[in-house]
């Protein structure tokens, strides 16, 4: 039965997922701008190396903020403020890009760096908030919308660009500026809703042991008082163990490397996130216009293909909502990687074995290549698109979650920044032969997941540690607190007599509430 609280839980989680619209829009904006001759002329026809630098500038900002600032900010100020700060920086950055003076590529690049910084904050706090506010039964489904909203961002960018391109003559330079400034919409909407959303209950316990505030947050998104008390107890147990046995706050960065279980998880998700950008999708997001120019001569046709690609991306990502908790994370990773490898292989073969006509492909060959690239995103979106984010946000313990998610997710930008910097030259020299790189990468990723990635579906956040060879934070914390039943709160008798004597004031608060 769908209750009002469950609907509200979905609503606030989807607001947080809106942070991914920022990333999807920005990645698609720069791709779209490369097809505008007004933008190209405005910045003096930048060459392939400068195009690579402009694209990579975003990744540099995201890496710096995601690795060093976003995690501590989300821990110190809360998940909501982490998202809010990111959205605010994106707003400022949009003006830098839109109103960069003619011939001054430097100002546009500064805007790209600031966009990356803002999205580094938002893309760290957003998935943490979703993971901590939703119950295990629907966490995978809800997190699938994180990647879906990336596709929504692409959808908006490409269709706005398509509409502006249709009026290029009358709009002049504003044919690209409209596309850029439209990026203001989503961060403003998110900022307007954040004050009315509950903070993460796990953050309340971790930050100040604010039991009543955590209980109030849970009460808004859990159906029964027993559900609230059970989850609150497990959060307290896990946080109690982590505070006693592990470092937190600024020292959490040391735990990332000192704790073998956490170090193992960090290494595993680093490779997952780096692999996501090397599957071929990151390149298609940034350079599909460049790729299609060797297939189609019409700029309007390329804009339409990009817009349709983004539209189908939304539909394909929805598959993650019903598959991720039914078939599991491993299944999606493996099937997705093998499917992508097949598509990239066929794209390269079709492109290389068919003749060019006046520098482009025939209509029928072009349609075949576009179909295969659409089939590629069919495999990518619910698997390496959505599931990578789901897995990254759920496998780390509370005391290092913000730092670990921030660092791991920015490995997408580390690999993307390096590869996208030289891809324009790579593609210029090798053409569709460059796609064999993606074929090899996708096959290796499937093998990697098969042998090394454990399944996490239907696991609570507090119990991931056992799966990766660490201590059970819930049970260890229960022993420290003297709790008899570590997973269920009871009206009476949660604590052993000795523990009651040691922490009577704390217990009185709990018992008074009950």
Short mmCIF file of C-alpha atoms in Angstrom, two decimals:
data_model
loop_
_atom_site.label_atom_id
_atom_site.label_comp_id
_atom_site.label_asym_id
_atom_site.label_seq_id
_atom_site.Cartn_x
_atom_site.Cartn_y
_atom_site.Cartn_z
CA UNK A 1 0.00 0.00 0.00
CA UNK A 2 1.32 3.42 -0.96
CA UNK A 3 1.01 5.82 1.95
CA UNK A 4 1.29 9.60 2.13
CA UNK A 5 4.63 9.29 3.92
CA UNK A 6 6.00 7.02 1.23
CA UNK A 7 4.92 9.54 -1.43
CA UNK A 8 6.57 12.35 0.54
CA UNK A 9 9.72 10.23 0.86
CA UNK A 10 9.81 9.89 -2.93
CA UNK A 11 9.20 13.63 -3.36
CA UNK A 12 12.11 14.84 -1.19
CA UNK A 13 14.40 12.19 -2.69
CA UNK A 14 13.54 13.35 -6.20
CA UNK A 15 14.25 16.96 -5.25
CA UNK A 16 17.72 15.82 -4.17
CA UNK A 17 18.05 13.81 -7.39
CA UNK A 18 17.45 17.09 -9.20
CA UNK A 19 21.10 17.88 -8.47
CA UNK A 20 21.94 15.42 -11.23
CA UNK A 21 19.98 17.53 -13.71
CA UNK A 22 22.76 20.10 -13.28
CA UNK A 23 25.39 17.58 -14.38
CA UNK A 24 23.37 16.21 -17.29
CA UNK A 25 22.52 19.68 -18.55
CA UNK A 26 26.08 20.97 -18.37
CA UNK A 27 27.61 17.92 -20.07
CA UNK A 28 25.14 18.29 -22.92
CA UNK A 29 25.37 22.08 -23.16
CA UNK A 30 29.00 22.09 -24.21
CA UNK A 31 28.37 19.32 -26.71
CA UNK A 32 25.51 21.35 -28.18
CA UNK A 33 27.51 24.58 -28.30
CA UNK A 34 30.16 23.00 -30.51
CA UNK A 35 27.50 22.76 -33.24
CA UNK A 36 26.72 26.51 -33.11
CA UNK A 37 28.76 28.55 -35.57
CA UNK A 38 27.96 31.67 -33.50
CA UNK A 39 29.64 30.13 -30.43
CA UNK A 40 32.58 28.94 -32.53
CA UNK A 41 33.02 32.43 -34.01
CA UNK A 42 32.55 34.12 -30.60
CA UNK A 43 35.60 32.29 -29.27
CA UNK A 44 37.70 32.45 -32.46
CA UNK A 45 37.17 28.91 -33.74
CA UNK A 46 38.92 26.94 -30.97
CA UNK A 47 41.02 23.96 -32.09
CA UNK A 48 40.77 20.39 -30.83
CA UNK A 49 43.23 20.93 -27.97
CA UNK A 50 41.38 24.03 -26.71
CA UNK A 51 38.03 22.23 -27.09
CA UNK A 52 39.46 19.45 -24.93
CA UNK A 53 40.66 21.99 -22.34
CA UNK A 54 37.28 23.76 -22.16
CA UNK A 55 35.55 20.42 -21.67
CA UNK A 56 38.10 19.26 -19.08
CA UNK A 57 37.88 22.49 -17.06
CA UNK A 58 34.57 21.32 -15.61
CA UNK A 59 36.19 18.10 -14.39
CA UNK A 60 39.04 19.97 -12.69
CA UNK A 61 36.61 22.03 -10.60
CA UNK A 62 34.51 18.99 -9.75
CA UNK A 63 37.55 16.95 -8.70
CA UNK A 64 38.86 19.65 -6.37
CA UNK A 65 35.52 20.27 -4.65
CA UNK A 66 34.48 16.60 -4.61
CA UNK A 67 37.75 15.34 -3.16
CA UNK A 68 38.55 18.02 -0.61
CA UNK A 69 35.55 20.20 0.25
CA UNK A 70 32.18 18.60 -0.55
CA UNK A 71 32.45 15.73 1.95
CA UNK A 72 33.51 17.83 4.98
CA UNK A 73 30.87 20.42 4.07
CA UNK A 74 28.10 17.80 3.92
CA UNK A 75 29.29 16.43 7.29
CA UNK A 76 29.65 19.80 9.02
CA UNK A 77 26.71 21.79 7.60
CA UNK A 78 24.39 18.95 6.59
CA UNK A 79 23.30 17.28 3.39
CA UNK A 80 20.76 19.98 2.50
CA UNK A 81 23.24 22.85 2.77
CA UNK A 82 25.77 20.84 0.78
CA UNK A 83 23.25 20.65 -2.06
CA UNK A 84 22.29 24.31 -1.62
CA UNK A 85 25.89 25.55 -1.81
CA UNK A 86 26.47 23.53 -4.96
CA UNK A 87 23.35 24.95 -6.62
CA UNK A 88 24.33 28.52 -5.69
CA UNK A 89 27.79 28.15 -7.23
CA UNK A 90 26.20 26.77 -10.42
CA UNK A 91 24.03 29.90 -10.64
CA UNK A 92 27.09 32.16 -10.39
CA UNK A 93 28.99 30.04 -12.92
CA UNK A 94 26.15 30.23 -15.44
CA UNK A 95 26.52 34.01 -15.67
CA UNK A 96 30.29 33.66 -16.23
CA UNK A 97 29.67 31.36 -19.19
CA UNK A 98 26.75 33.21 -20.70
CA UNK A 99 28.29 36.67 -20.58
CA UNK A 100 31.91 35.82 -21.33
CA UNK A 101 33.28 38.66 -23.53
CA UNK A 102 33.89 37.99 -27.21
CA UNK A 103 37.32 36.43 -27.91
CA UNK A 104 37.82 35.81 -24.16
CA UNK A 105 37.81 32.05 -23.82
CA UNK A 106 39.40 32.39 -20.36
CA UNK A 107 36.22 33.75 -18.75
CA UNK A 108 34.19 30.94 -20.28
CA UNK A 109 36.69 28.42 -18.91
CA UNK A 110 36.45 30.01 -15.43
CA UNK A 111 32.69 29.50 -15.65
CA UNK A 112 33.26 25.86 -16.55
CA UNK A 113 35.56 25.40 -13.54
CA UNK A 114 32.95 27.01 -11.24
CA UNK A 115 30.22 24.78 -12.70
CA UNK A 116 32.40 21.80 -11.80
CA UNK A 117 32.96 23.08 -8.25
CA UNK A 118 29.23 23.58 -7.72
CA UNK A 119 28.33 20.20 -9.11
CA UNK A 120 31.06 18.60 -7.01
CA UNK A 121 29.22 19.80 -3.90
CA UNK A 122 25.76 18.89 -5.19
CA UNK A 123 26.68 15.48 -6.59
CA UNK A 124 28.29 14.50 -3.27
CA UNK A 125 25.51 15.62 -0.92
CA UNK A 126 22.62 14.54 -3.18
CA UNK A 127 23.13 10.76 -3.33
CA UNK A 128 24.12 10.65 0.36
CA UNK A 129 20.86 12.37 1.27
CA UNK A 130 18.82 9.99 -0.89
CA UNK A 131 20.55 6.93 0.55
CA UNK A 132 20.09 8.08 4.14
CA UNK A 133 16.47 9.22 3.88
CA UNK A 134 15.03 6.22 2.02
CA UNK A 135 14.42 2.68 3.39
CA UNK A 136 16.34 -0.30 1.92
CA UNK A 137 13.25 -1.67 0.15
CA UNK A 138 13.04 1.29 -2.24
CA UNK A 139 16.55 2.78 -2.05
CA UNK A 140 17.64 1.15 -5.32
CA UNK A 141 14.51 2.32 -7.14
CA UNK A 142 14.83 5.88 -5.85
CA UNK A 143 18.56 6.08 -6.65
CA UNK A 144 17.76 4.97 -10.20
CA UNK A 145 16.16 8.39 -10.61
CA UNK A 146 19.52 9.98 -9.85
CA UNK A 147 20.77 8.79 -13.23
CA UNK A 148 17.34 9.40 -14.78
CA UNK A 149 17.66 13.06 -13.88
CA UNK A 150 21.01 13.19 -15.66
CA UNK A 151 19.05 12.19 -18.75
CA UNK A 152 16.44 14.85 -17.93
CA UNK A 153 19.23 17.44 -17.88
CA UNK A 154 20.46 16.24 -21.28
CA UNK A 155 16.88 16.22 -22.57
CA UNK A 156 16.36 19.87 -21.57
CA UNK A 157 19.71 21.03 -22.95
CA UNK A 158 19.37 19.36 -26.34
CA UNK A 159 15.76 20.35 -26.95
CA UNK A 160 16.40 23.95 -25.90
CA UNK A 161 19.40 23.93 -28.25
CA UNK A 162 17.32 22.40 -31.05
CA UNK A 163 14.66 25.09 -30.68
CA UNK A 164 17.26 27.89 -30.52
CA UNK A 165 19.10 26.52 -33.56
CA UNK A 166 15.87 26.64 -35.58
CA UNK A 167 15.87 30.45 -35.02
CA UNK A 168 19.60 30.97 -35.37
CA UNK A 169 19.28 33.78 -37.87
CA UNK A 170 17.00 35.94 -35.73
CA UNK A 171 18.68 35.11 -32.42
CA UNK A 172 22.25 35.64 -33.55
CA UNK A 173 24.70 35.05 -30.69
CA UNK A 174 21.79 34.34 -28.36
CA UNK A 175 21.25 31.00 -30.07
CA UNK A 176 23.93 29.60 -27.73
CA UNK A 177 23.51 32.02 -24.82
CA UNK A 178 19.89 30.93 -24.36
CA UNK A 179 21.06 27.34 -24.01
CA UNK A 180 23.61 28.35 -21.37
CA UNK A 181 21.40 30.65 -19.29
CA UNK A 182 18.58 28.09 -19.17
CA UNK A 183 20.86 26.23 -16.75
CA UNK A 184 19.65 28.62 -14.02
CA UNK A 185 16.25 26.92 -13.83
CA UNK A 186 17.02 23.75 -11.89
CA UNK A 187 19.36 25.12 -9.17
CA UNK A 188 16.82 27.84 -8.38
CA UNK A 189 14.02 25.25 -8.05
CA UNK A 190 16.15 23.05 -5.78
CA UNK A 191 17.23 25.93 -3.50
CA UNK A 192 13.59 27.02 -3.15
CA UNK A 193 12.55 23.57 -1.85
CA UNK A 194 15.48 22.68 0.43
CA UNK A 195 14.24 24.63 3.51
CA UNK A 196 11.05 22.55 3.55
CA UNK A 197 12.80 19.16 3.45
CA UNK A 198 13.86 17.21 6.56
CA UNK A 199 17.59 16.78 7.17
CA UNK A 200 19.11 13.30 7.14
CA UNK A 201 18.40 11.52 10.45
CA UNK A 202 21.82 9.86 10.24
CA UNK A 203 23.46 13.29 10.01
CA UNK A 204 21.64 14.46 13.15
CA UNK A 205 22.96 11.49 15.11
CA UNK A 206 26.46 11.70 13.67
CA UNK A 207 26.79 15.47 14.07
CA UNK A 208 25.37 16.11 17.53
CA UNK A 209 23.56 12.95 18.69
CA UNK A 210 20.29 14.88 18.29
CA UNK A 211 17.94 11.96 18.89
CA UNK A 212 14.74 13.99 18.84
CA UNK A 213 15.62 15.76 15.60
CA UNK A 214 16.53 12.44 14.00
CA UNK A 215 13.28 10.95 15.23
CA UNK A 216 11.33 13.91 13.82
CA UNK A 217 12.98 13.44 10.40
CA UNK A 218 12.26 9.72 10.37
CA UNK A 219 8.68 10.29 11.47
CA UNK A 220 8.06 12.23 8.27
CA UNK A 221 9.17 9.38 6.01
CA UNK A 222 8.43 6.14 7.88
CA UNK A 223 4.94 4.70 8.20
CA UNK A 224 4.87 3.43 11.78
CA UNK A 225 6.38 4.42 15.10
CA UNK A 226 8.00 0.98 15.31
CA UNK A 227 9.74 1.56 11.97
CA UNK A 228 11.02 4.88 13.28
CA UNK A 229 12.32 3.43 16.53
CA UNK A 230 13.91 0.38 14.88
CA UNK A 231 15.80 2.47 12.35
CA UNK A 232 16.75 5.08 14.92
CA UNK A 233 18.19 2.37 17.16
CA UNK A 234 20.26 0.87 14.32
CA UNK A 235 21.58 4.29 13.34
CA UNK A 236 22.60 5.02 16.92
CA UNK A 237 24.28 1.63 17.27
CA UNK A 238 26.28 2.08 14.08
CA UNK A 239 27.29 5.65 14.90
CA UNK A 240 28.21 4.64 18.47
CA UNK A 241 30.60 1.97 17.19
CA UNK A 242 32.07 4.27 14.55
CA UNK A 243 32.72 7.05 17.06
CA UNK A 244 34.44 4.68 19.45
CA UNK A 245 36.35 2.48 17.01
CA UNK A 246 36.82 4.61 13.90
CA UNK A 247 37.83 8.15 13.02
CA UNK A 248 35.23 10.64 11.84
CA UNK A 249 35.05 14.26 10.72
CA UNK A 250 38.39 15.53 9.39
CA UNK A 251 40.08 12.34 10.59
CA UNK A 252 37.73 10.29 8.42
CA UNK A 253 40.16 10.70 5.53
CA UNK A 254 42.66 8.62 7.53
CA UNK A 255 40.06 5.88 8.04
CA UNK A 256 39.62 5.67 4.28
CA UNK A 257 43.17 4.35 4.02
CA UNK A 258 43.73 2.76 7.45
CA UNK A 259 40.63 0.54 7.69
CA UNK A 260 41.13 -2.47 5.40
CA UNK A 261 37.41 -2.95 4.80
CA UNK A 262 36.88 0.70 3.85
CA UNK A 263 40.04 0.75 1.76
CA UNK A 264 38.79 -2.28 -0.16
CA UNK A 265 35.46 -0.61 -0.88
CA UNK A 266 37.14 2.60 -1.94
CA UNK A 267 39.32 0.77 -4.44
CA UNK A 268 36.37 -1.17 -5.86
CA UNK A 269 34.15 1.87 -6.41
CA UNK A 270 37.04 3.98 -7.70
CA UNK A 271 37.36 1.54 -10.59
CA UNK A 272 33.58 1.40 -11.09
CA UNK A 273 33.35 5.18 -11.35
CA UNK A 274 36.39 5.52 -13.58
CA UNK A 275 35.04 2.74 -15.76
CA UNK A 276 31.70 4.48 -16.11
CA UNK A 277 33.33 7.33 -18.02
CA UNK A 278 35.44 5.01 -20.17
CA UNK A 279 32.54 2.91 -21.42
CA UNK A 280 32.02 5.38 -24.26
CA UNK A 281 29.06 7.26 -22.81
CA UNK A 282 31.17 10.10 -21.42
CA UNK A 283 32.64 10.66 -24.86
CA UNK A 284 29.23 10.56 -26.55
CA UNK A 285 27.92 13.13 -24.06
CA UNK A 286 30.75 15.55 -24.80
CA UNK A 287 31.55 14.90 -28.45
CA UNK A 288 28.58 13.29 -30.18
CA UNK A 289 28.25 16.42 -32.35
CA UNK A 290 31.87 16.00 -33.46
CA UNK A 291 31.32 12.27 -34.13
CA UNK A 292 28.11 12.84 -36.08
CA UNK A 293 29.77 15.46 -38.30
CA UNK A 294 31.62 12.59 -40.00
CA UNK A 295 28.27 10.88 -40.61
CA UNK A 296 25.81 13.72 -41.30
CA UNK A 297 26.38 17.07 -43.02
CA UNK A 298 23.29 18.84 -41.60
CA UNK A 299 23.72 20.66 -38.27
CA UNK A 300 19.94 20.61 -37.71
CA UNK A 301 19.87 16.84 -38.19
CA UNK A 302 22.70 16.42 -35.65
CA UNK A 303 20.85 18.61 -33.14
CA UNK A 304 17.69 16.53 -33.61
CA UNK A 305 19.60 13.24 -33.16
CA UNK A 306 21.15 14.55 -29.92
CA UNK A 307 17.73 15.64 -28.65
CA UNK A 308 16.15 12.27 -29.48
CA UNK A 309 19.08 10.49 -27.85
CA UNK A 310 18.43 12.39 -24.62
CA UNK A 311 14.71 11.65 -24.82
CA UNK A 312 15.26 7.91 -25.19
CA UNK A 313 17.86 8.14 -22.39
CA UNK A 314 15.07 9.03 -19.96
CA UNK A 315 12.98 6.04 -21.03
CA UNK A 316 15.93 3.66 -20.89
CA UNK A 317 16.99 4.80 -17.41
CA UNK A 318 13.53 3.94 -16.09
CA UNK A 319 14.46 0.29 -16.59
CA UNK A 320 16.76 0.58 -13.57
CA UNK A 321 13.78 1.36 -11.32
CA UNK A 322 12.30 -2.12 -11.75
CA UNK A 323 15.46 -4.16 -12.41
CA UNK A 324 18.02 -2.98 -9.83
CA UNK A 325 16.29 -4.51 -6.80
CA UNK A 326 14.88 -7.47 -8.72
CA UNK A 327 17.98 -8.73 -10.51
CA UNK A 328 20.64 -7.00 -8.45
CA UNK A 329 23.54 -4.65 -9.09
CA UNK A 330 25.96 -7.27 -10.47
CA UNK A 331 23.52 -8.48 -13.11
CA UNK A 332 23.00 -4.97 -14.47
CA UNK A 333 26.72 -4.18 -14.46
CA UNK A 334 27.67 -7.33 -16.38
CA UNK A 335 24.82 -7.37 -18.91
CA UNK A 336 25.20 -3.63 -19.48
CA UNK A 337 28.95 -3.85 -20.11
CA UNK A 338 28.64 -6.74 -22.57
CA UNK A 339 25.78 -5.04 -24.39
CA UNK A 340 27.75 -1.80 -24.72
CA UNK A 341 30.80 -3.69 -26.03
CA UNK A 342 28.67 -5.32 -28.71
CA UNK A 343 27.20 -1.96 -29.80
CA UNK A 344 30.56 -0.18 -29.97
CA UNK A 345 32.05 -3.05 -31.96
CA UNK A 346 29.22 -2.94 -34.50
CA UNK A 347 29.41 0.88 -34.80
CA UNK A 348 33.11 0.65 -35.63
CA UNK A 349 32.61 -2.20 -38.13
CA UNK A 350 29.69 -0.52 -39.91
CA UNK A 351 31.53 2.79 -40.09
CA UNK A 352 34.82 1.34 -41.30
CA UNK A 353 33.41 -1.12 -43.85
CA UNK A 354 31.12 1.35 -45.64
CA UNK A 355 32.28 4.05 -48.08
CA UNK A 356 32.17 7.80 -47.54
CA UNK A 357 30.21 9.99 -49.95
CA UNK A 358 31.45 13.59 -50.07
CA UNK A 359 33.07 13.22 -46.66
CA UNK A 360 30.04 11.70 -44.89
CA UNK A 361 28.09 8.42 -44.84
CA UNK A 362 25.02 7.54 -46.86
CA UNK A 363 21.63 8.00 -45.25
CA UNK A 364 21.11 4.29 -44.63
CA UNK A 365 24.54 3.84 -43.02
CA UNK A 366 23.99 6.91 -40.87
CA UNK A 367 20.67 5.53 -39.64
CA UNK A 368 22.31 2.19 -38.81
CA UNK A 369 25.08 3.88 -36.77
CA UNK A 370 22.60 6.09 -34.91
CA UNK A 371 20.43 3.05 -34.14
CA UNK A 372 23.46 1.24 -32.66
CA UNK A 373 24.40 4.26 -30.54
CA UNK A 374 20.81 4.46 -29.28
CA UNK A 375 21.02 0.74 -28.47
CA UNK A 376 24.25 1.52 -26.63
CA UNK A 377 22.45 3.91 -24.26
CA UNK A 378 19.71 1.28 -23.80
CA UNK A 379 22.37 -0.89 -22.17
CA UNK A 380 24.27 1.96 -20.46
CA UNK A 381 21.56 3.97 -18.71
CA UNK A 382 20.12 1.41 -16.25
CA UNK A 383 23.48 -0.29 -15.67
CA UNK A 384 26.68 1.73 -15.60
CA UNK A 385 24.67 4.93 -15.62
CA UNK A 386 22.28 4.41 -12.71
CA UNK A 387 23.76 1.44 -10.87
CA UNK A 388 27.22 2.97 -10.44
CA UNK A 389 25.68 5.80 -8.42
CA UNK A 390 23.48 3.41 -6.44
CA UNK A 391 26.43 1.22 -5.51
CA UNK A 392 28.72 4.14 -4.65
CA UNK A 393 26.22 5.80 -2.33
CA UNK A 394 25.33 2.69 -0.33
CA UNK A 395 28.53 0.76 0.47
CA UNK A 396 30.36 3.07 2.90
CA UNK A 397 29.91 3.39 6.70
CA UNK A 398 28.41 6.54 8.15
CA UNK A 399 31.63 8.04 9.51
CA UNK A 400 33.31 8.20 6.08
CA UNK A 401 30.32 8.19 3.75
CA UNK A 402 30.44 11.85 2.72
CA UNK A 403 34.17 11.85 2.07
CA UNK A 404 34.15 8.48 0.31
CA UNK A 405 31.18 9.24 -1.96
CA UNK A 406 32.67 12.62 -2.84
CA UNK A 407 36.03 11.13 -3.75
CA UNK A 408 34.66 8.06 -5.52
CA UNK A 409 32.12 9.93 -7.63
CA UNK A 410 34.78 12.41 -8.72
CA UNK A 411 36.85 9.56 -10.12
CA UNK A 412 34.37 9.85 -12.99
CA UNK A 413 35.77 13.31 -13.61
CA UNK A 414 39.38 12.18 -13.11
CA UNK A 415 39.12 9.57 -15.87
CA UNK A 416 36.77 11.71 -17.94
CA UNK A 417 38.98 14.79 -17.75
CA UNK A 418 42.08 12.90 -18.82
CA UNK A 419 40.40 10.99 -21.63
CA UNK A 420 38.23 13.82 -22.97
CA UNK A 421 41.28 16.07 -23.18
CA UNK A 422 42.86 13.99 -25.90
CA UNK A 423 39.78 12.31 -27.45
CA UNK A 424 39.16 15.06 -30.08
CA UNK A 425 42.69 14.50 -31.42
CA UNK A 426 42.34 10.72 -31.01
CA UNK A 427 39.12 10.74 -33.05
CA UNK A 428 40.53 13.15 -35.64
CA UNK A 429 43.45 10.82 -36.29
CA UNK A 430 41.75 7.41 -35.95
CA UNK A 431 38.08 8.04 -36.69
CA UNK A 432 35.76 5.17 -35.76
CA UNK A 433 38.74 2.90 -35.06
CA UNK A 434 38.86 4.73 -31.70
CA UNK A 435 35.67 2.88 -30.73
CA UNK A 436 37.63 -0.36 -30.33
CA UNK A 437 39.07 1.21 -27.17
CA UNK A 438 35.55 1.27 -25.72
CA UNK A 439 34.91 -2.33 -26.80
CA UNK A 440 37.97 -3.51 -24.88
CA UNK A 441 37.17 -1.40 -21.84
CA UNK A 442 33.57 -2.64 -21.61
CA UNK A 443 34.60 -6.30 -21.78
CA UNK A 444 37.23 -5.78 -19.07
CA UNK A 445 34.64 -4.06 -16.86
CA UNK A 446 32.28 -7.03 -17.17
CA UNK A 447 35.09 -9.38 -16.09
CA UNK A 448 35.99 -7.05 -13.22
CA UNK A 449 32.46 -7.03 -11.83
CA UNK A 450 32.04 -10.79 -12.22
CA UNK A 451 35.10 -11.59 -10.10
CA UNK A 452 35.35 -8.70 -7.63
CA UNK A 453 32.06 -6.86 -7.00
CA UNK A 454 29.74 -8.34 -4.31
CA UNK A 455 25.96 -7.98 -4.49
CA UNK A 456 24.36 -5.31 -2.24
CA UNK A 457 20.65 -5.38 -3.04
CA UNK A 458 18.23 -5.26 -0.09
CA UNK A 459 21.04 -4.59 2.42
CA UNK A 460 20.63 -1.84 5.02
CA UNK A 461 23.27 0.90 5.02
CA UNK A 462 24.34 -0.06 8.53
CA UNK A 463 25.07 -3.68 7.55
CA UNK A 464 27.22 -3.17 4.45
CA UNK A 465 30.40 -3.52 6.52
CA UNK A 466 30.01 -7.27 7.06
CA UNK A 467 29.59 -7.78 3.31
CA UNK A 468 33.03 -6.28 2.69
CA UNK A 469 34.81 -8.11 5.51
CA UNK A 470 34.48 -5.47 8.22
CA UNK A 471 32.92 -5.52 11.68
CA UNK A 472 29.14 -5.41 12.03
CA UNK A 473 28.67 -1.80 13.15
CA UNK A 474 25.12 -2.41 14.31
CA UNK A 475 25.95 -5.38 16.52
CA UNK A 476 29.19 -3.87 17.83
CA UNK A 477 27.40 -0.63 18.62
CA UNK A 478 24.61 -2.57 20.35
CA UNK A 479 27.17 -4.23 22.64
CA UNK A 480 28.66 -0.85 23.53
CA UNK A 481 25.21 0.52 24.31
CA UNK A 482 24.10 -2.62 26.12
CA UNK A 483 21.18 -3.22 23.75
CA UNK A 484 19.69 -6.72 23.83
CA UNK A 485 18.14 -6.75 20.36
CA UNK A 486 20.31 -4.72 17.98
CA UNK A 487 17.76 -4.58 15.14
CA UNK A 488 14.45 -3.95 16.88
CA UNK A 489 13.44 -1.34 19.39
CA UNK A 490 11.16 -2.62 22.17
CA UNK A 491 8.88 -0.67 24.41
CA UNK A 492 10.83 -1.88 27.42
CA UNK A 493 14.11 -3.57 28.12
CA UNK A 494 16.26 -2.39 25.24
CA UNK A 495 19.22 -1.87 27.54
CA UNK A 496 21.02 -4.14 30.00
CA UNK A 497 20.84 -3.02 33.67
CA UNK A 498 24.56 -2.18 33.73
CA UNK A 499 24.16 0.08 30.73
CA UNK A 500 21.15 1.74 32.29
CA UNK A 501 23.20 2.63 35.33
CA UNK A 502 26.00 4.01 33.17
CA UNK A 503 23.86 6.14 30.86
CA UNK A 504 20.60 6.66 32.72
CA UNK A 505 20.11 10.21 31.50
CA UNK A 506 20.26 9.13 27.85
CA UNK A 507 17.96 6.18 28.44
CA UNK A 508 15.44 8.38 30.25
CA UNK A 509 15.08 10.49 27.14
CA UNK A 510 14.39 7.41 25.03
CA UNK A 511 12.02 5.85 27.54
CA UNK A 512 10.13 9.13 27.97
CA UNK A 513 9.52 9.22 24.24
CA UNK A 514 8.28 5.64 24.25
#
